[in-house]
């Protein structure tokens, strides 16, 4: 009787193992694992995007703070010569040269009359 009980127990265990390895059961388990990994990937990617988005916003703000257009908003101007090269020194000009000055709300074209150094 003990031997029969042991055999029945072994048969039950083998049936459980067999059920676990049935293709449909295996597919269900693998599908659950795939769903879990997909969720994990979505969370990781969202975190990655959030971090990079914050860095991008920070860099955009820094870039905006030194933008020539922002400088114009603060009341400064940009002056270029006739070839649109930025004028940074009076030595690059001579009397009667045309210069372009860009302001916050428009552009001026002027002629150099006198240069003081």
Backbone as JSON Lines, residues from 0, in Angstrom:
{"i":0,"aa":"X","n":[0.83,-1.2,0.0],"ca":[0.0,0.0,0.0],"c":[0.87,1.26,0.0]}
{"i":1,"aa":"X","n":[1.92,1.23,0.76],"ca":[2.84,2.37,0.79],"c":[3.47,2.61,-0.58]}
{"i":2,"aa":"X","n":[3.78,1.5,-1.21],"ca":[4.39,1.59,-2.53],"c":[3.41,2.19,-3.54]}
{"i":3,"aa":"X","n":[2.17,1.84,-3.45],"ca":[1.14,2.37,-4.34],"c":[0.97,3.86,-4.08]}
{"i":4,"aa":"X","n":[0.96,4.25,-2.83],"ca":[0.82,5.67,-2.49],"c":[2.02,6.47,-3.02]}
{"i":5,"aa":"X","n":[3.2,5.9,-2.87],"ca":[4.4,6.56,-3.36],"c":[4.35,6.7,-4.89]}
{"i":6,"aa":"X","n":[3.89,5.66,-5.55],"ca":[3.77,5.68,-7.0],"c":[2.76,6.73,-7.44]}
{"i":7,"aa":"X","n":[1.6,6.8,-6.72],"ca":[0.59,7.81,-7.03],"c":[1.15,9.22,-6.84]}
{"i":8,"aa":"X","n":[1.91,9.4,-5.79],"ca":[2.52,10.69,-5.5],"c":[3.49,11.07,-6.63]}
{"i":9,"aa":"X","n":[4.28,10.11,-7.06],"ca":[5.23,10.35,-8.15],"c":[4.5,10.68,-9.44]}
{"i":10,"aa":"X","n":[3.4,9.97,-9.71],"ca":[2.61,10.24,-10.91],"c":[2.04,11.65,-10.86]}
{"i":11,"aa":"X","n":[1.54,12.06,-9.71],"ca":[0.98,13.42,-9.56],"c":[2.08,14.46,-9.8]}
{"i":12,"aa":"X","n":[3.26,14.23,-9.23],"ca":[4.38,15.17,-9.43],"c":[4.78,15.24,-10.91]}
{"i":13,"aa":"X","n":[4.84,14.08,-11.54],"ca":[5.21,14.05,-12.95],"c":[4.16,14.76,-13.81]}
{"i":14,"aa":"X","n":[2.88,14.58,-13.44],"ca":[1.81,15.27,-14.16],"c":[1.94,16.79,-14.04]}
{"i":15,"aa":"X","n":[2.29,17.25,-12.83],"ca":[2.5,18.69,-12.61],"c":[3.66,19.21,-13.47]}
{"i":16,"aa":"X","n":[4.74,18.44,-13.49],"ca":[5.88,18.82,-14.32],"c":[5.5,18.83,-15.79]}
{"i":17,"aa":"X","n":[4.75,17.84,-16.21],"ca":[4.32,17.74,-17.59],"c":[3.43,18.93,-17.97]}
{"i":18,"aa":"X","n":[2.54,19.31,-17.05],"ca":[1.67,20.46,-17.29],"c":[2.48,21.74,-17.44]}
{"i":19,"aa":"X","n":[3.51,21.85,-16.62],"ca":[4.36,23.03,-16.66],"c":[5.07,23.17,-18.0]}
{"i":20,"aa":"X","n":[5.38,22.04,-18.62],"ca":[6.12,22.07,-19.88],"c":[5.22,21.92,-21.11]}
{"i":21,"aa":"X","n":[3.92,21.95,-20.92],"ca":[2.99,21.93,-22.05],"c":[3.21,23.22,-22.85]}
{"i":22,"aa":"X","n":[3.19,23.15,-24.16],"ca":[3.44,24.35,-24.97],"c":[2.52,25.52,-24.63]}
{"i":23,"aa":"X","n":[1.25,25.26,-24.38],"ca":[0.33,26.36,-24.08],"c":[0.69,27.01,-22.75]}
{"i":24,"aa":"X","n":[1.03,26.2,-21.76],"ca":[1.42,26.74,-20.46],"c":[2.75,27.5,-20.58]}
{"i":25,"aa":"X","n":[3.65,26.95,-21.33],"ca":[4.95,27.59,-21.54],"c":[4.76,28.94,-22.24]}
{"i":26,"aa":"X","n":[3.86,28.98,-23.23],"ca":[3.58,30.23,-23.94],"c":[2.98,31.28,-23.0]}
{"i":27,"aa":"X","n":[2.08,30.82,-22.14],"ca":[1.47,31.75,-21.19],"c":[2.51,32.33,-20.24]}
{"i":28,"aa":"X","n":[3.39,31.47,-19.72],"ca":[4.44,31.94,-18.83],"c":[5.39,32.91,-19.55]}
{"i":29,"aa":"X","n":[5.77,32.56,-20.77],"ca":[6.67,33.43,-21.53],"c":[5.98,34.74,-21.88]}
{"i":30,"aa":"X","n":[4.68,34.71,-22.16],"ca":[3.93,35.92,-22.46],"c":[3.89,36.85,-21.25]}
{"i":31,"aa":"X","n":[3.69,36.27,-20.07],"ca":[3.71,37.07,-18.83],"c":[5.08,37.69,-18.61]}
{"i":32,"aa":"X","n":[6.13,36.93,-18.86],"ca":[7.49,37.44,-18.7],"c":[7.76,38.56,-19.71]}
{"i":33,"aa":"X","n":[7.29,38.37,-20.92],"ca":[7.46,39.39,-21.96],"c":[6.74,40.68,-21.56]}
{"i":34,"aa":"X","n":[5.53,40.56,-21.04],"ca":[4.79,41.73,-20.57],"c":[5.53,42.44,-19.44]}
{"i":35,"aa":"X","n":[6.08,41.66,-18.52],"ca":[6.83,42.24,-17.4],"c":[8.06,43.0,-17.9]}
{"i":36,"aa":"X","n":[8.78,42.4,-18.84],"ca":[9.97,43.04,-19.38],"c":[9.61,44.29,-20.19]}
{"i":37,"aa":"X","n":[8.49,44.24,-20.92],"ca":[8.05,45.41,-21.69],"c":[7.71,46.56,-20.76]}
{"i":38,"aa":"X","n":[7.03,46.26,-19.64],"ca":[6.71,47.29,-18.66],"c":[7.99,47.88,-18.07]}
{"i":39,"aa":"X","n":[8.93,47.02,-17.75],"ca":[10.2,47.46,-17.19],"c":[10.94,48.37,-18.19]}
{"i":40,"aa":"X","n":[10.9,48.0,-19.46],"ca":[11.55,48.79,-20.49],"c":[10.86,50.15,-20.64]}
{"i":41,"aa":"X","n":[9.53,50.18,-20.6],"ca":[8.8,51.45,-20.71],"c":[9.17,52.39,-19.57]}
{"i":42,"aa":"X","n":[9.26,51.85,-18.37],"ca":[9.62,52.67,-17.21],"c":[11.04,53.2,-17.36]}
{"i":43,"aa":"X","n":[11.96,52.33,-17.77],"ca":[13.36,52.75,-17.95],"c":[13.47,53.8,-19.04]}
{"i":44,"aa":"X","n":[12.76,53.62,-20.14],"ca":[12.84,54.57,-21.24],"c":[12.23,55.91,-20.84]}
{"i":45,"aa":"X","n":[11.12,55.87,-20.12],"ca":[10.5,57.12,-19.65],"c":[11.45,57.88,-18.74]}
{"i":46,"aa":"X","n":[12.13,57.17,-17.87],"ca":[13.1,57.79,-16.98],"c":[14.26,58.39,-17.79]}
{"i":47,"aa":"X","n":[14.73,57.64,-18.78],"ca":[15.81,58.11,-19.65],"c":[15.39,59.38,-20.37]}
{"i":48,"aa":"X","n":[14.18,59.38,-20.95],"ca":[13.69,60.56,-21.67],"c":[13.52,61.76,-20.74]}
{"i":49,"aa":"X","n":[13.04,61.51,-19.55],"ca":[12.82,62.6,-18.6],"c":[14.15,63.26,-18.25]}
{"i":50,"aa":"X","n":[15.17,62.45,-18.01],"ca":[16.49,62.99,-17.69],"c":[17.07,63.78,-18.84]}
{"i":51,"aa":"X","n":[16.97,63.25,-20.04],"ca":[17.51,63.95,-21.2],"c":[16.68,65.19,-21.55]}
{"i":52,"aa":"X","n":[15.4,65.12,-21.31],"ca":[14.54,66.28,-21.57],"c":[14.91,67.42,-20.63]}
{"i":53,"aa":"X","n":[15.18,67.09,-19.37],"ca":[15.57,68.11,-18.4],"c":[16.91,68.74,-18.81]}
{"i":54,"aa":"X","n":[17.85,67.9,-19.24],"ca":[19.16,68.42,-19.67],"c":[19.01,69.29,-20.91]}
{"i":55,"aa":"X","n":[18.16,68.88,-21.83],"ca":[17.94,69.65,-23.05],"c":[17.33,71.01,-22.71]}
{"i":56,"aa":"X","n":[16.36,71.03,-21.81],"ca":[15.74,72.29,-21.4],"c":[16.76,73.21,-20.75]}
{"i":57,"aa":"X","n":[17.61,72.65,-19.92],"ca":[18.65,73.42,-19.24],"c":[19.62,74.02,-20.26]}
{"i":58,"aa":"X","n":[20.03,73.22,-21.23],"ca":[20.95,73.7,-22.25],"c":[20.29,74.75,-23.14]}
{"i":59,"aa":"X","n":[19.02,74.56,-23.45],"ca":[18.29,75.55,-24.26],"c":[18.19,76.88,-23.53]}
{"i":60,"aa":"X","n":[17.95,76.83,-22.23],"ca":[17.87,78.06,-21.43],"c":[19.22,78.77,-21.42]}
{"i":61,"aa":"X","n":[20.3,77.99,-21.28],"ca":[21.64,78.58,-21.3],"c":[21.94,79.22,-22.66]}
{"i":62,"aa":"X","n":[21.59,78.51,-23.71],"ca":[21.81,79.03,-25.05],"c":[20.99,80.29,-25.28]}
{"i":63,"aa":"X","n":[19.75,80.28,-24.81],"ca":[18.88,81.44,-24.97],"c":[19.43,82.66,-24.23]}
{"i":64,"aa":"X","n":[20.07,82.43,-23.1],"ca":[20.59,83.56,-22.31],"c":[21.71,84.29,-23.03]}
{"i":65,"aa":"X","n":[22.4,83.62,-23.94],"ca":[23.48,84.29,-24.68],"c":[23.1,84.57,-26.13]}
{"i":66,"aa":"X","n":[21.86,84.35,-26.48],"ca":[21.39,84.58,-27.84],"c":[21.5,86.06,-28.19]}
{"i":67,"aa":"X","n":[21.95,86.37,-29.38],"ca":[21.99,87.78,-29.79],"c":[20.63,88.46,-29.73]}
{"i":68,"aa":"X","n":[19.57,87.7,-29.98],"ca":[18.23,88.28,-29.92],"c":[17.86,88.69,-28.5]}
{"i":69,"aa":"X","n":[18.3,87.91,-27.52],"ca":[18.03,88.26,-26.12],"c":[18.85,89.5,-25.74]}
{"i":70,"aa":"X","n":[20.06,89.59,-26.26],"ca":[20.9,90.76,-26.02],"c":[20.19,92.01,-26.55]}
{"i":71,"aa":"X","n":[19.59,91.88,-27.74],"ca":[18.84,93.01,-28.31],"c":[17.66,93.39,-27.42]}
{"i":72,"aa":"X","n":[17.0,92.41,-26.86],"ca":[15.86,92.68,-25.97],"c":[16.29,93.51,-24.76]}
{"i":73,"aa":"X","n":[17.54,93.36,-24.34],"ca":[18.03,94.1,-23.18],"c":[18.48,95.51,-23.54]}
{"i":74,"aa":"X","n":[18.35,95.9,-24.81],"ca":[18.67,97.27,-25.2],"c":[19.98,97.42,-25.94]}
{"i":75,"aa":"X","n":[20.67,96.37,-26.18],"ca":[21.92,96.45,-26.94],"c":[21.62,96.37,-28.43]}
{"i":76,"aa":"X","n":[22.66,96.61,-29.24],"ca":[22.49,96.5,-30.69],"c":[23.66,95.7,-31.27]}
{"i":77,"aa":"X","n":[23.47,95.23,-32.49],"ca":[24.52,94.53,-33.22],"c":[24.79,95.34,-34.48]}
{"i":78,"aa":"X","n":[26.06,95.63,-34.7],"ca":[26.41,96.44,-35.87],"c":[27.33,95.64,-36.77]}
{"i":79,"aa":"X","n":[26.99,95.62,-38.07],"ca":[27.78,94.87,-39.04],"c":[28.21,95.8,-40.17]}
{"i":80,"aa":"X","n":[29.24,95.35,-40.88],"ca":[29.69,96.14,-42.03],"c":[28.87,95.74,-43.26]}
{"i":81,"aa":"X","n":[29.29,96.22,-44.42],"ca":[28.51,95.97,-45.65],"c":[28.53,94.5,-46.05]}
{"i":82,"aa":"X","n":[29.49,93.71,-45.55],"ca":[29.52,92.26,-45.81],"c":[28.84,91.46,-44.69]}
{"i":83,"aa":"X","n":[28.13,92.15,-43.81],"ca":[27.45,91.55,-42.66],"c":[28.39,90.9,-41.65]}
{"i":84,"aa":"X","n":[29.63,91.38,-41.59],"ca":[30.56,90.92,-40.55],"c":[30.39,91.82,-39.34]}
{"i":85,"aa":"X","n":[30.34,91.21,-38.18],"ca":[30.15,91.95,-36.94],"c":[31.32,92.91,-36.72]}
{"i":86,"aa":"X","n":[31.0,94.14,-36.4],"ca":[32.03,95.15,-36.12],"c":[32.32,95.13,-34.64]}
{"i":87,"aa":"X","n":[33.57,94.85,-34.29],"ca":[33.97,94.82,-32.88],"c":[35.04,95.86,-32.56]}
{"i":88,"aa":"X","n":[35.63,96.45,-33.61],"ca":[36.68,97.46,-33.4],"c":[36.51,98.58,-34.42]}
{"i":89,"aa":"X","n":[36.82,99.78,-33.99],"ca":[36.71,100.92,-34.91],"c":[37.76,100.87,-36.01]}
{"i":90,"aa":"X","n":[38.83,100.13,-35.78],"ca":[39.91,100.06,-36.78],"c":[39.49,99.35,-38.06]}
{"i":91,"aa":"X","n":[38.38,98.67,-38.04],"ca":[37.91,97.97,-39.24],"c":[37.08,98.88,-40.14]}
{"i":92,"aa":"X","n":[36.84,100.12,-39.69],"ca":[36.01,101.06,-40.45],"c":[36.81,102.27,-40.91]}
{"i":93,"aa":"X","n":[36.24,102.94,-41.9],"ca":[36.8,104.22,-42.34],"c":[35.63,105.15,-42.66]}
{"i":94,"aa":"X","n":[35.86,106.45,-42.7],"ca":[34.77,107.38,-43.0],"c":[34.09,107.02,-44.33]}
{"i":95,"aa":"X","n":[32.81,107.23,-44.37],"ca":[31.91,106.96,-45.5],"c":[31.53,105.49,-45.64]}
{"i":96,"aa":"X","n":[32.02,104.59,-44.78],"ca":[31.57,103.19,-44.82],"c":[30.1,103.12,-44.4]}
{"i":97,"aa":"X","n":[29.37,102.23,-45.04],"ca":[27.99,101.97,-44.62],"c":[28.01,100.87,-43.56]}
{"i":98,"aa":"X","n":[27.22,101.07,-42.52],"ca":[27.1,100.06,-41.46],"c":[25.62,99.78,-41.22]}
{"i":99,"aa":"X","n":[25.36,98.56,-40.77],"ca":[23.99,98.13,-40.45],"c":[23.9,97.9,-38.96]}
{"i":100,"aa":"X","n":[22.9,98.48,-38.34],"ca":[22.71,98.3,-36.9],"c":[21.37,97.63,-36.66]}
{"i":101,"aa":"X","n":[21.42,96.52,-36.0],"ca":[20.19,95.8,-35.69],"c":[19.79,96.09,-34.25]}
{"i":102,"aa":"X","n":[18.56,96.5,-34.07],"ca":[17.99,96.79,-32.76],"c":[16.89,95.8,-32.45]}
{"i":103,"aa":"X","n":[16.31,95.95,-31.28],"ca":[15.23,95.06,-30.84],"c":[14.08,95.03,-31.85]}
{"i":104,"aa":"X","n":[13.72,96.18,-32.39],"ca":[12.52,96.24,-33.23],"c":[12.81,96.58,-34.69]}
{"i":105,"aa":"X","n":[14.06,96.47,-35.14],"ca":[14.33,96.77,-36.54],"c":[15.8,96.95,-36.83]}
{"i":106,"aa":"X","n":[16.06,97.56,-37.99],"ca":[17.43,97.69,-38.47],"c":[17.65,99.11,-39.0]}
{"i":107,"aa":"X","n":[18.85,99.64,-38.79],"ca":[19.24,100.96,-39.29],"c":[20.41,100.79,-40.24]}
{"i":108,"aa":"X","n":[20.45,101.61,-41.27],"ca":[21.62,101.67,-42.14],"c":[22.2,103.06,-41.95]}
{"i":109,"aa":"X","n":[23.48,103.11,-41.63],"ca":[24.14,104.4,-41.34],"c":[25.43,104.52,-42.14]}
{"i":110,"aa":"X","n":[25.9,105.75,-42.23],"ca":[27.17,106.03,-42.87],"c":[28.12,106.58,-41.8]}
{"i":111,"aa":"X","n":[29.34,106.07,-41.79],"ca":[30.34,106.52,-40.81],"c":[30.8,107.91,-41.23]}
{"i":112,"aa":"X","n":[30.69,108.85,-40.32],"ca":[31.13,110.21,-40.58],"c":[32.5,110.45,-39.94]}
{"i":113,"aa":"X","n":[32.62,110.0,-38.71],"ca":[33.85,110.26,-37.97],"c":[34.16,109.07,-37.1]}
{"i":114,"aa":"X","n":[35.42,108.75,-36.93],"ca":[35.86,107.64,-36.08],"c":[36.72,108.21,-34.96]}
{"i":115,"aa":"X","n":[36.35,107.91,-33.73],"ca":[37.13,108.33,-32.57],"c":[37.68,107.09,-31.89]}
{"i":116,"aa":"X","n":[38.93,107.17,-31.48],"ca":[39.53,106.01,-30.83],"c":[39.96,106.32,-29.42]}
